[in-house]
XYZ file of C-alpha atoms in Angstrom:
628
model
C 0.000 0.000 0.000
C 1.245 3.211 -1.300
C 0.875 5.686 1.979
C 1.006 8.931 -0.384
C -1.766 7.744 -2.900
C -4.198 5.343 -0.695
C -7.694 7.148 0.519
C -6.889 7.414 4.320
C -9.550 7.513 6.985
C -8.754 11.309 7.338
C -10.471 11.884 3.417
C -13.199 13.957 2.913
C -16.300 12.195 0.312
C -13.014 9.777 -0.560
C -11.455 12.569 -1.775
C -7.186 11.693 -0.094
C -6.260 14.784 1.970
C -2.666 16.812 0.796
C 0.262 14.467 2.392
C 3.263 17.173 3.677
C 5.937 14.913 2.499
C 8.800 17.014 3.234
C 7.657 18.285 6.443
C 9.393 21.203 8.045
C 10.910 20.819 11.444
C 11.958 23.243 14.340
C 13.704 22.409 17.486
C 11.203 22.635 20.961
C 13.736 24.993 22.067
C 13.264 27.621 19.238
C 11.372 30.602 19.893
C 8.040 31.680 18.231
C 9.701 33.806 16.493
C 11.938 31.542 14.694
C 9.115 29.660 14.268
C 7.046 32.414 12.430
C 9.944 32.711 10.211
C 10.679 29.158 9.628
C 7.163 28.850 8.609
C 7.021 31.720 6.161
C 10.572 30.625 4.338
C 9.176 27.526 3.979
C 5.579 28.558 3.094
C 4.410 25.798 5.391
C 0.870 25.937 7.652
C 2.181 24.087 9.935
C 5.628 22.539 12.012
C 6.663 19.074 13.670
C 8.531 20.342 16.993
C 11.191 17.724 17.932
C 13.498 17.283 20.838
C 16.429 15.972 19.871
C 15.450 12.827 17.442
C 11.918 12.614 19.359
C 8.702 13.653 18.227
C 6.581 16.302 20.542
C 4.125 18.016 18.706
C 3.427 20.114 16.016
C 2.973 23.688 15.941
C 0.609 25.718 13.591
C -0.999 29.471 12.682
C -3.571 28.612 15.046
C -1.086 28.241 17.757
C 0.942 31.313 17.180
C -2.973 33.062 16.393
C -3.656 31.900 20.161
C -0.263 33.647 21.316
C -0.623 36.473 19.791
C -4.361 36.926 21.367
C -2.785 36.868 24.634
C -0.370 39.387 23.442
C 2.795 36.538 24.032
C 5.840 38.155 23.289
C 7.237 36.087 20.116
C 10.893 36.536 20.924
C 10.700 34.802 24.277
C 8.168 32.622 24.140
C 9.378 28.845 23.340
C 7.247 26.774 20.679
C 7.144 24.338 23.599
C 4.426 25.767 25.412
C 2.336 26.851 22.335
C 1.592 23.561 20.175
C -0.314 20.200 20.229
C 1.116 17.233 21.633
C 0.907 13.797 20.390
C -0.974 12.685 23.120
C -3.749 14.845 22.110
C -4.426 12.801 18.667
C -6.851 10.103 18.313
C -5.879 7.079 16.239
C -7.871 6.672 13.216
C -9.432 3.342 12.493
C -8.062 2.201 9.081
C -4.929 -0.541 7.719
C -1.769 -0.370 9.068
C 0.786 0.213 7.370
C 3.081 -2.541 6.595
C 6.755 -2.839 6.149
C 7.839 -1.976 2.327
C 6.302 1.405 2.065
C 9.301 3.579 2.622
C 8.331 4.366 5.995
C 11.396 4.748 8.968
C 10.528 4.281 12.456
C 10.799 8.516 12.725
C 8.804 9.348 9.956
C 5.468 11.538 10.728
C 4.010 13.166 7.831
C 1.532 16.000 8.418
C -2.004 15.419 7.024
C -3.607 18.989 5.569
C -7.317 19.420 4.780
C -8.269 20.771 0.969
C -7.781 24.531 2.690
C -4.285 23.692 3.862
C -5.110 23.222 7.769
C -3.549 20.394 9.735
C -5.934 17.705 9.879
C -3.404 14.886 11.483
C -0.337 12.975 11.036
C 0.379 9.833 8.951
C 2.828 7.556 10.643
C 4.165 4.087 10.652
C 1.543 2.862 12.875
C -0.942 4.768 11.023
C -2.905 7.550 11.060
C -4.009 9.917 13.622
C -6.302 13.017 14.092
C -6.531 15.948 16.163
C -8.600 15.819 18.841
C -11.241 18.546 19.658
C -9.272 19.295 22.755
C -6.269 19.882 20.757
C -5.880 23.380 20.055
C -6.735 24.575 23.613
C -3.830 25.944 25.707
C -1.653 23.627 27.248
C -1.992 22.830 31.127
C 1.807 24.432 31.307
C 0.704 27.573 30.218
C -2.570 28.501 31.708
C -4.060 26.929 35.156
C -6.869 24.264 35.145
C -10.426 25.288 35.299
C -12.898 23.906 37.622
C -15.100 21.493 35.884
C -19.064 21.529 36.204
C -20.826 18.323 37.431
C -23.282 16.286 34.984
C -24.072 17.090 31.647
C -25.002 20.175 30.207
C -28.521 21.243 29.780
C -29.675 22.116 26.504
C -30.348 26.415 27.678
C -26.794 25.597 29.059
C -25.369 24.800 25.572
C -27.557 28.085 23.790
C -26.392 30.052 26.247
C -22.348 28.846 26.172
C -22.840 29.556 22.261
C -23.950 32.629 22.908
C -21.626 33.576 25.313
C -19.029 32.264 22.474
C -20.592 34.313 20.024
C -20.963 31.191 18.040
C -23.513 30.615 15.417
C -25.580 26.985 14.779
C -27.605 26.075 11.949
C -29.743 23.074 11.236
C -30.759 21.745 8.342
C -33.655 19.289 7.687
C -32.872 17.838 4.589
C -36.367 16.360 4.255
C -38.240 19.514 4.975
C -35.475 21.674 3.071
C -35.916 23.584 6.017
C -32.585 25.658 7.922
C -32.470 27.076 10.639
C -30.409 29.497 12.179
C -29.524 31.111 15.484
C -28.935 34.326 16.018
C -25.635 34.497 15.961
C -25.778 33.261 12.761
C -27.575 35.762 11.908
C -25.240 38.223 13.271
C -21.761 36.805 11.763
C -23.581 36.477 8.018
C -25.043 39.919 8.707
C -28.570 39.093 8.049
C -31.417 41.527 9.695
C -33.386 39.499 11.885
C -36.357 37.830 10.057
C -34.953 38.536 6.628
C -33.848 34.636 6.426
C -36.471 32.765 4.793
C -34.995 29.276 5.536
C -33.243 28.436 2.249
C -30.342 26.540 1.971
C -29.655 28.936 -1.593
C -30.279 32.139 0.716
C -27.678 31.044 2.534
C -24.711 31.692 -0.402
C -26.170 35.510 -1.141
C -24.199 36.252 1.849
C -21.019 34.338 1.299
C -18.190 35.966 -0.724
C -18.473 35.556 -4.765
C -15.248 33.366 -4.663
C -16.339 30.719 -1.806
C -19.239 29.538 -2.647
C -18.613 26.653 -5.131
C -16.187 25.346 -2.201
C -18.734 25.749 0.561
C -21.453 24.214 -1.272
C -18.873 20.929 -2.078
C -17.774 20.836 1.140
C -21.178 20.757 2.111
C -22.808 18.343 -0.374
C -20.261 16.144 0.133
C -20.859 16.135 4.156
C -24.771 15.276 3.330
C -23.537 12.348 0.992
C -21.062 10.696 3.305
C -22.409 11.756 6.139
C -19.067 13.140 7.463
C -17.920 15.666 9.694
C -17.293 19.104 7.454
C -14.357 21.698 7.987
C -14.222 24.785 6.142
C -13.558 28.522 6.006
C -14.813 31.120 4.088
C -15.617 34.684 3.356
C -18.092 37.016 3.949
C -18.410 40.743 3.172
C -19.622 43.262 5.592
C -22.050 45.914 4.659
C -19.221 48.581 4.904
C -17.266 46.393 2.312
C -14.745 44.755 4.776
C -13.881 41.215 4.807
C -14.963 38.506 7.772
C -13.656 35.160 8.338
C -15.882 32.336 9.521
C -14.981 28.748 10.237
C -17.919 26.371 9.752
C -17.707 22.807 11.407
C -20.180 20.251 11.567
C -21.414 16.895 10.440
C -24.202 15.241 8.234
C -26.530 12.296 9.142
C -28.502 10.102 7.021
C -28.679 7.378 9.217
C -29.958 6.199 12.560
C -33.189 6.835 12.703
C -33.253 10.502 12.754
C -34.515 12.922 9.644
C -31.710 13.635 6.925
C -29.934 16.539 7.755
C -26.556 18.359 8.260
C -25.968 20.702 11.235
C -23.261 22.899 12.496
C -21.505 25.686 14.134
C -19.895 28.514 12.447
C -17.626 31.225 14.560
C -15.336 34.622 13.442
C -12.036 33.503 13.100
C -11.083 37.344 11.132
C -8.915 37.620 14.198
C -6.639 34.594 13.661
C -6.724 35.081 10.178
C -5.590 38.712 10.780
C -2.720 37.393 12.922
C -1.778 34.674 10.347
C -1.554 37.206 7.738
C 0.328 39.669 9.878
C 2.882 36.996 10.769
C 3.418 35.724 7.476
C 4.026 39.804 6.053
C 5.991 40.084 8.790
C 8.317 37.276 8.080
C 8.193 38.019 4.253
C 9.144 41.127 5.009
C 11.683 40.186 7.432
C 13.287 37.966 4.387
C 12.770 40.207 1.623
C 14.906 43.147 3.880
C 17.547 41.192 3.987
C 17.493 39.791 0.817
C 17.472 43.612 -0.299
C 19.960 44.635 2.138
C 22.413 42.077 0.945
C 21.655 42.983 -2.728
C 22.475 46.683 -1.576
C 25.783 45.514 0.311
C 27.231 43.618 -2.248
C 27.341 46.656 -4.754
C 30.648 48.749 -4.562
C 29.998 51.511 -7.056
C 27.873 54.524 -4.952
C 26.030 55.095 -7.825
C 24.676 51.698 -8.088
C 23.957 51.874 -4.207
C 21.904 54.328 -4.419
C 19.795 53.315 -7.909
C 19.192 50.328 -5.996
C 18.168 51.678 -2.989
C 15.666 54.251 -4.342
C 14.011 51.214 -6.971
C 13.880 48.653 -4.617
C 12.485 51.124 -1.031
C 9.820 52.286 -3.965
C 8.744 48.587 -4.957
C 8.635 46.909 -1.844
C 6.992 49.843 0.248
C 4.388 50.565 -3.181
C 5.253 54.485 -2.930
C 4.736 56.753 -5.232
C 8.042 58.161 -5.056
C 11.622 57.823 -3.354
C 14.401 60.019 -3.414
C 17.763 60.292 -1.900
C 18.575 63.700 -0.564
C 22.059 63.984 -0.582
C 22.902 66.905 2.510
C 25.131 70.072 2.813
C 26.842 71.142 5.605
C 23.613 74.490 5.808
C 21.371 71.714 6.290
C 20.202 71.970 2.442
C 20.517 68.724 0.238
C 20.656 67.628 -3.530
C 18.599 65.086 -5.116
C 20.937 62.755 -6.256
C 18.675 59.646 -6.645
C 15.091 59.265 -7.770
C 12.303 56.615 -8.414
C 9.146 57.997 -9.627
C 6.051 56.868 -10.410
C 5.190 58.494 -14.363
C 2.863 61.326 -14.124
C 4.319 63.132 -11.114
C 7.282 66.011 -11.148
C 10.553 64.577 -11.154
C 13.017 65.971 -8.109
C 15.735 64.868 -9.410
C 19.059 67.045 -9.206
C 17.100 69.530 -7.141
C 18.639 71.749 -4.671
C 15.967 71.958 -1.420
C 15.291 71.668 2.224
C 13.282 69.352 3.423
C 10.665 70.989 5.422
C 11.348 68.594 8.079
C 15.377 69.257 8.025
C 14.983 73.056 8.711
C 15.001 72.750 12.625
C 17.882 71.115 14.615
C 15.416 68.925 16.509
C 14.791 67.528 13.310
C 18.126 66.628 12.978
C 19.450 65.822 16.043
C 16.111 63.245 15.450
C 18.062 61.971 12.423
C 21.381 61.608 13.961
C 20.035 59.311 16.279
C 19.489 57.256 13.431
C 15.241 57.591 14.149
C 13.041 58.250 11.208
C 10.303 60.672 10.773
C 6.193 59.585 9.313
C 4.366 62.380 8.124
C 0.819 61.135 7.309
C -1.042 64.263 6.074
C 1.192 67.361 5.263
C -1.877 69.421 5.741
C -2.194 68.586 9.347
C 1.481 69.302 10.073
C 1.224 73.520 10.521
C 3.540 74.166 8.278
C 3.696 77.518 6.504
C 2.327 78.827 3.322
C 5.710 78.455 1.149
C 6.654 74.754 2.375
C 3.260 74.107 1.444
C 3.711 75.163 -2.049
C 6.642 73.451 -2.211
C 5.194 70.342 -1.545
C 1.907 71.439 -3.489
C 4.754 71.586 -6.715
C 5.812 68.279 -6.273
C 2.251 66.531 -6.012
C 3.727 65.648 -2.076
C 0.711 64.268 0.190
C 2.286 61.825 2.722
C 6.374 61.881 3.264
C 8.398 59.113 5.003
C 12.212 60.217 5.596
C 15.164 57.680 7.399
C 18.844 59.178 7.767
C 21.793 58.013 5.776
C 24.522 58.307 8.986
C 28.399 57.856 8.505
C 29.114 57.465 11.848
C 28.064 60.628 13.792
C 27.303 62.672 10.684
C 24.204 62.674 8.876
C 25.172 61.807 5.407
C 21.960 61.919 3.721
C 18.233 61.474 3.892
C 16.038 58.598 2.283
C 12.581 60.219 1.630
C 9.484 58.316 0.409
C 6.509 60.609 -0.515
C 3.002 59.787 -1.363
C 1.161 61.348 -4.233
C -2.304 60.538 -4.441
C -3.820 60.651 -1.204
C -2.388 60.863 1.914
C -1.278 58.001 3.543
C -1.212 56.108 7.039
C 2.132 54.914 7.280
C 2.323 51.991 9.177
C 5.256 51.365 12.022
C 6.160 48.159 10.101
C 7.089 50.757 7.110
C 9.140 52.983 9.027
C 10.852 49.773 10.594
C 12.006 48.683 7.382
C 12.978 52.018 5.676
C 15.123 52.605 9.055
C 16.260 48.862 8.647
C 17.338 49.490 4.863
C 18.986 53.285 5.395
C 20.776 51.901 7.962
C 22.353 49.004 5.607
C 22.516 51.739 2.465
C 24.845 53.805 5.259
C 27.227 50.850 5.713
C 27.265 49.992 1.947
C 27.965 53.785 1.100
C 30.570 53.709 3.786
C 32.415 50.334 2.069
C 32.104 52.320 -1.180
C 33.745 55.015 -0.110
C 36.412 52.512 1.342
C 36.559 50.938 -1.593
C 36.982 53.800 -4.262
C 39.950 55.643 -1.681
C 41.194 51.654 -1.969
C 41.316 51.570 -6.336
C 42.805 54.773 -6.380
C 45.433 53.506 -4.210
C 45.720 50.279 -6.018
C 45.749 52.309 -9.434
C 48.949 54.908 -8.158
C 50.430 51.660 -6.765
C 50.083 50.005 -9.954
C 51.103 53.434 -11.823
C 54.223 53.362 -9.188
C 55.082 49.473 -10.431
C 54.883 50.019 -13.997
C 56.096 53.331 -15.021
C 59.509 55.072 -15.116
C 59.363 57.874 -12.029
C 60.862 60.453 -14.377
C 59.443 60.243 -17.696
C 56.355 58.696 -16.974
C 56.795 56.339 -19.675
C 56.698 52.047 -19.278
C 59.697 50.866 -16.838
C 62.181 47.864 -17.990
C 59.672 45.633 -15.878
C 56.547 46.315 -17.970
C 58.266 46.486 -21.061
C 59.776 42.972 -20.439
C 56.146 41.931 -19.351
C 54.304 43.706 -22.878
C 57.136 42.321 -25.100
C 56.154 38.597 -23.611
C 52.190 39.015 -24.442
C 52.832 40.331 -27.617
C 55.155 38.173 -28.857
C 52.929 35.321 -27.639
C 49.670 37.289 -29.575
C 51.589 37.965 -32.648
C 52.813 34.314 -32.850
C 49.309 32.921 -32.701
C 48.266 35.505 -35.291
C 51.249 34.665 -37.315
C 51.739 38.896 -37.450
C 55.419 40.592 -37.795
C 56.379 42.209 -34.499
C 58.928 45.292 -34.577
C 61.157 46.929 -31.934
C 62.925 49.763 -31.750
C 65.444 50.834 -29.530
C 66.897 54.275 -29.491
C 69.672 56.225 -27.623
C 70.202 60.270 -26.829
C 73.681 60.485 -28.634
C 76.159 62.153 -26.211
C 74.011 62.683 -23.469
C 76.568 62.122 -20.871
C 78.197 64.742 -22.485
C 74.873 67.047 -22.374
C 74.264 66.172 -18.261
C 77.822 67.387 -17.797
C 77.464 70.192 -19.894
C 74.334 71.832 -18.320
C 73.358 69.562 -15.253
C 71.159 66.846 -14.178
C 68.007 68.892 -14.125
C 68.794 70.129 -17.620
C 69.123 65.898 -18.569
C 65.971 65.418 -16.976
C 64.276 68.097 -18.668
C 65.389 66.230 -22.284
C 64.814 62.798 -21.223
C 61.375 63.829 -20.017
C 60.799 65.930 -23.876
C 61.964 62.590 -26.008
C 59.890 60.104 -24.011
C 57.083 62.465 -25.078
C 57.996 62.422 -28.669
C 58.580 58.966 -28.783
C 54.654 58.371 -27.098
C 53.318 60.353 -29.788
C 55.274 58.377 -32.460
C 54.021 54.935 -31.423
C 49.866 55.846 -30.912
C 48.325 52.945 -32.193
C 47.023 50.510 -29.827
C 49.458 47.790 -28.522
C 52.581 50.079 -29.053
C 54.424 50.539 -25.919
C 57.178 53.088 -25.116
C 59.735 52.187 -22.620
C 62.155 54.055 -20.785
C 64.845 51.301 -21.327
C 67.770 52.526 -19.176
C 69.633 55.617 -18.884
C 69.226 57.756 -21.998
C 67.863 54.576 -23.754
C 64.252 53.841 -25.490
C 62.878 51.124 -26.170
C 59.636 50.995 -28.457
C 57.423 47.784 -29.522
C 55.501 47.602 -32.542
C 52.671 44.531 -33.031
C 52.210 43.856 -36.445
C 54.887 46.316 -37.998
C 57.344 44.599 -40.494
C 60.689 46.310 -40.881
C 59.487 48.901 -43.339
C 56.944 49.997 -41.004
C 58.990 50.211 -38.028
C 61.479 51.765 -39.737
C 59.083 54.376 -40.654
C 58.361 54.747 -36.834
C 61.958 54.988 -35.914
C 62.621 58.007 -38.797
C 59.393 60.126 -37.716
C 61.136 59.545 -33.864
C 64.694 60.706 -35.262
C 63.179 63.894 -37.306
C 60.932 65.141 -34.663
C 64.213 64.758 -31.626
C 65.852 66.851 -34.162
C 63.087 69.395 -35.050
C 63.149 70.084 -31.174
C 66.536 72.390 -31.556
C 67.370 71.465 -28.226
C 70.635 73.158 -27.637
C 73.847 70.764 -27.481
C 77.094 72.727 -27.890
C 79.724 69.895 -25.951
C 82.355 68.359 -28.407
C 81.448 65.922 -30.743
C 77.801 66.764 -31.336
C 76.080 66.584 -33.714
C 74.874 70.124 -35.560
C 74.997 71.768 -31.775
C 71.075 69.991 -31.039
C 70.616 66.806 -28.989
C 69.638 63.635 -31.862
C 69.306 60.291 -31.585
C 70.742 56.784 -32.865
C 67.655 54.154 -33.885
C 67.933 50.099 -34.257
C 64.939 47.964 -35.950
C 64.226 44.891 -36.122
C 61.265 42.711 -36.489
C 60.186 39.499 -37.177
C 56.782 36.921 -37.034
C 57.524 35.079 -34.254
C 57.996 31.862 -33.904
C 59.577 28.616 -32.449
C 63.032 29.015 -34.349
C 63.371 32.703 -33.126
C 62.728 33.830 -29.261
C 61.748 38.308 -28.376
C 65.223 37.975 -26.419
C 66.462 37.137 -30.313
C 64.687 40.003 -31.662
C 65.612 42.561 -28.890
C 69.337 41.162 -29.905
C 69.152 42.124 -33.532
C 67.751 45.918 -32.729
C 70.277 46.211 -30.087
C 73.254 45.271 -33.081
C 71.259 47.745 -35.400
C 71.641 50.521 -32.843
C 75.496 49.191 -32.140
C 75.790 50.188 -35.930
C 74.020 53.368 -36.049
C 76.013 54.758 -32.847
C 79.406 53.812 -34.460
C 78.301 54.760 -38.316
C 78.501 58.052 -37.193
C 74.907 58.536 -34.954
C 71.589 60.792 -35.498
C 70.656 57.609 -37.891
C 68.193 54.808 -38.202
C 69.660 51.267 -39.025
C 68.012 48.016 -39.705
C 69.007 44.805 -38.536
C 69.932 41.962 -41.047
């Protein structure tokens, strides 16, 4: 027997309840809290507390709805105390399971009803259902009642449902006749004596959407004569929303008429508190989820376009800014998200009504936020008024952007339409999310000083301190990645390498500062002579050059190395020491170049321009020469 596909005694009209076959479980030491949130990440109903390997209960949104009646502080309170223990489950008649079906000795499975509830659990011995007993509040928690004697009268039981606010209804299935009480009345809103007994009358009050599932629940309760569990809506006559639970059972057997009766009570409460924990819990994730989106980035810019689309999204404003501040308590707009239709803020200068006093801001640097509901109940004067009026600006939210004890910035969030009535659980989050949006513009700050340093460092390691031209280091490092690019291209790859004729005679002459000056003034020239991307200048040592060429042949770099030569001497630069050359500095060029490959090596190549420049300097200088 297949335990996941067999109709269990838990069914409803045959129909196999949902089987949770990957149930979630929480440790009995957890809080409610982590339970909420367990719950909500795992979009479960409902929890299987264990201690240690054992089995002790299971907790579900009935539970925490009980706790948070009696206003039970989540954080502290342990899911111990708030769930139902196995020994308040009934076994259900039915076959037991035998061995072959997959089942361990620990494995529970929670049973859920059609609308999700917990209904019981399916185990190795079988399978077992809550009792009515079970949701009550454990003797641990709340002291023991005094019991009455005897049975309860039947004015005993009208007036306890009563009392309960609890509504019955009967229906004779022979007659067609139901009745109801009034507090059926009441919870259905129907004006006493307006009922006229019909079972269709019945659905005119029941929300559009739940009636086909009321009226199978229902039918199928008559048919099997089963107990019935459902919920369902109703709408008020000020168009709010009511939840009612309806419970019964049908009989059509025994010697009584045909009929199917119930009770029905107002569970808007605990669904209200479901609802609430589960936003809470999605909202909890989806902060941090956001928050660890906005603290990953490391550009500011990206920060803050986050931070303005994401606060405007999750929060459904109409718009969100980011008010970057000045020291005079003014700010720019530096960020917007905007809803189209209304006046875009964006690279404004303004103040903030609410940034024009110092309590404002000594409110902000506190790291507290500020909810303005209606900006027309706020007193402010005429002029901040039409300032607001401008911008289409109804309701405002605003959270500060701290770095450390300075007040950064200011994350507004403003309201168009209508105003609004901000609730605590927005200003919680846009506090939660300015406060992560200050550390991430803090590690982007940190970051950028960082790259700068890394970029002078890396300027420091690769160029030549004087001329500002490649060092020896990166030259050696180019000339390798060329020579391997070029090879796998199958490209000619030139070099050049060039030398200041008589310079030591020229530092002599007029000083080192004079040298620098023209070893400075031909590492320019040369940069400007080799412009094409992958050429590389190099300051090679001393008064020498060095210049690579991808995909030059010798003609081409020889062309190179005669524009270099022409433009040193088109300089004039004064040179009046023996031996020169025309009374101007010039210079003395090799070339060479070659496709690379494995017959030839660059330390080859740099070899065969360093002989052509041996033969320039001794064939009388301020000449290019090629090598063989």
């Amino acid at each position: 027997m297949d335990p996941f596909n067999s109709i269990h005694p838990l069914s409803i009209a045959g129909e196999p309840l949902a089987i949770d076959q990957d149930p979630l479980r929480i440790g009995a030491d957890s809080s409610l809290q982590q339970g909420v949130e367990a719950m909500a990440g795992a979009a479960k109903t409902c929890a299987l507390i264990y201690t240690g390997p054992t089995l002790i209960g299971v907790l579900t949104y009935n539970h925490l709805g009980q706790a948070t009646s009696c206003g039970v502080d989540f954080r502290q309170a342990a899911v111990s105390n708030w769930l139902t223990t196995l020994d308040r489950l009934r076994r259900v008649p039915g076959d037991r399971l035998e061995d072959g079906n997959n089942f361990q000795p620990d494995d529970y499975f929670p049973v859920l009803s059609p609308a999700q509830h917990w209904v019981g659990l399916l185990t190795p011995e079988g399978d077992y259902k809550i009792t009515p007993e079970a949701f009550l509040p454990r003797p641990a928690s709340f002291p023991s009642l005094p019991q009455p004697q005897g049975k309860l009268h039947q004015e005993h039981l009208t007036l306890a449902l009563k009392g309960a606010k609890v509504g019955a209804w009967d229906w004779d299935l022979m007659t067609n006749t139901l009745t109801v009480s009034e507090e059926l009345e009441q919870l259905l809103d129907i004006s006493p004596g307006d009922f006229d007994g019909r079972y269709e009358t019945i659905f005119n009050y029941i929300y559009r959407e739940d009636r086909a599932a009321v009226h199978q629940v229902l039918q199928a309760a008559i048919t099997q004569g089963q107990r019935y569990d459902i919920d369902f809506r109703v709408v008020q006559p000020d168009g709010t929303i009511r939840w009612l639970l309806s419970q019964g059972q049908g009989f059509n057997h025994g010697g009584i008429s045909p009929r199917l009766v119930g009770i029905t009570l107002d569970i808007s409460d605990q669904k209200q508190a479901e609802s609430e924990l589960k936003l809470q819990a999605r909202r909890e994730r989806l902060v941090g989820e956001i928050a660890q989106r906005i603290r990953s980035l490391l550009d500011l810019e990206n920060i803050l376009e986050q931070t303005v689309v994401l606060v405007r999204e999750f929060i459904e404003a109409d718009r969100v800014i980011i008010l970057q501040c000045a020291p005079d308590v003014s700010g720019k707009v530096v960020q917007e998200a905007c809803v189209e239709g209304y006046p875009t803020m964006l690279g404004w200068s303004l103040r903030d009504p609410w940034t024009v006093q110092e309590k404002f801001l000594a409110h902000y640097r506190l790291g507290n936020g500020l909810a303005i509901p209606n900006i027309y109940e706020q007193g402010l004067a005429e002029s901040q008024l039409l300032f607001l009026e401008y911008f289409k600006i109804q309701a405002e939210m605003v959270a500060p952007l701290l770095q450390g004890q300075s007040l950064w910035g200011l994350v507004i969030v403003h309201q168009c339409d209508a105003p609004r009535q901000w609730r605590s659980s927005d200003l919680r989050l846009l506090q939660t999310l300015a406060t992560q949006v200050g550390i991430a513009i803090h590690q982007a700050k940190l970051h950028q000083r960082l790259t700068l340093v890394n970029q002078k460092l890396k300027r420091m390691a690769y160029l030549d301190g004087l001329t500002q031209v490649a060092n020896r280091h990166r030259f050696e490092h180019h000339l390798d990645n060329e020579w391997r690019r070029m090879a796998r291209q199958e490209t000619p790859l030139g070099i050049i390498l060039a030398d200041i004729d008589y310079f030591k005679e020229f530092n002599d002459l007029y000083g080192h500062q004079a040298g620098d000056n023209c070893l400075r003034l031909v590492a320019r020239i040369l940069s400007r002579a080799a412009k094409r991307p992958g050429d590389l200048v190099a300051r090679y040592g001393g008064e020498e050059f060095v210049v690579i060429l991808p995909g030059a042949d010798l003609k081409g770099a020889e062309t190179v190395a005669e524009d270099i030569r022409h433009s040193v001497r088109s300089r004039r630069i004064t040179h009046l020491g023996k031996s020169t050359i025309d009374g101007i500095v010039t210079m003395s060029l090799g070339v060479a170049s070659c496709i690379p490959s494995p017959r030839v090596d660059s330390a080859g190549l740099l070899k065969q321009a360093d002989g052509a420049l041996y033969a320039a300097k001794h064939g009388g200088r301020d000449q290019v020469r090629l090598a063989p």
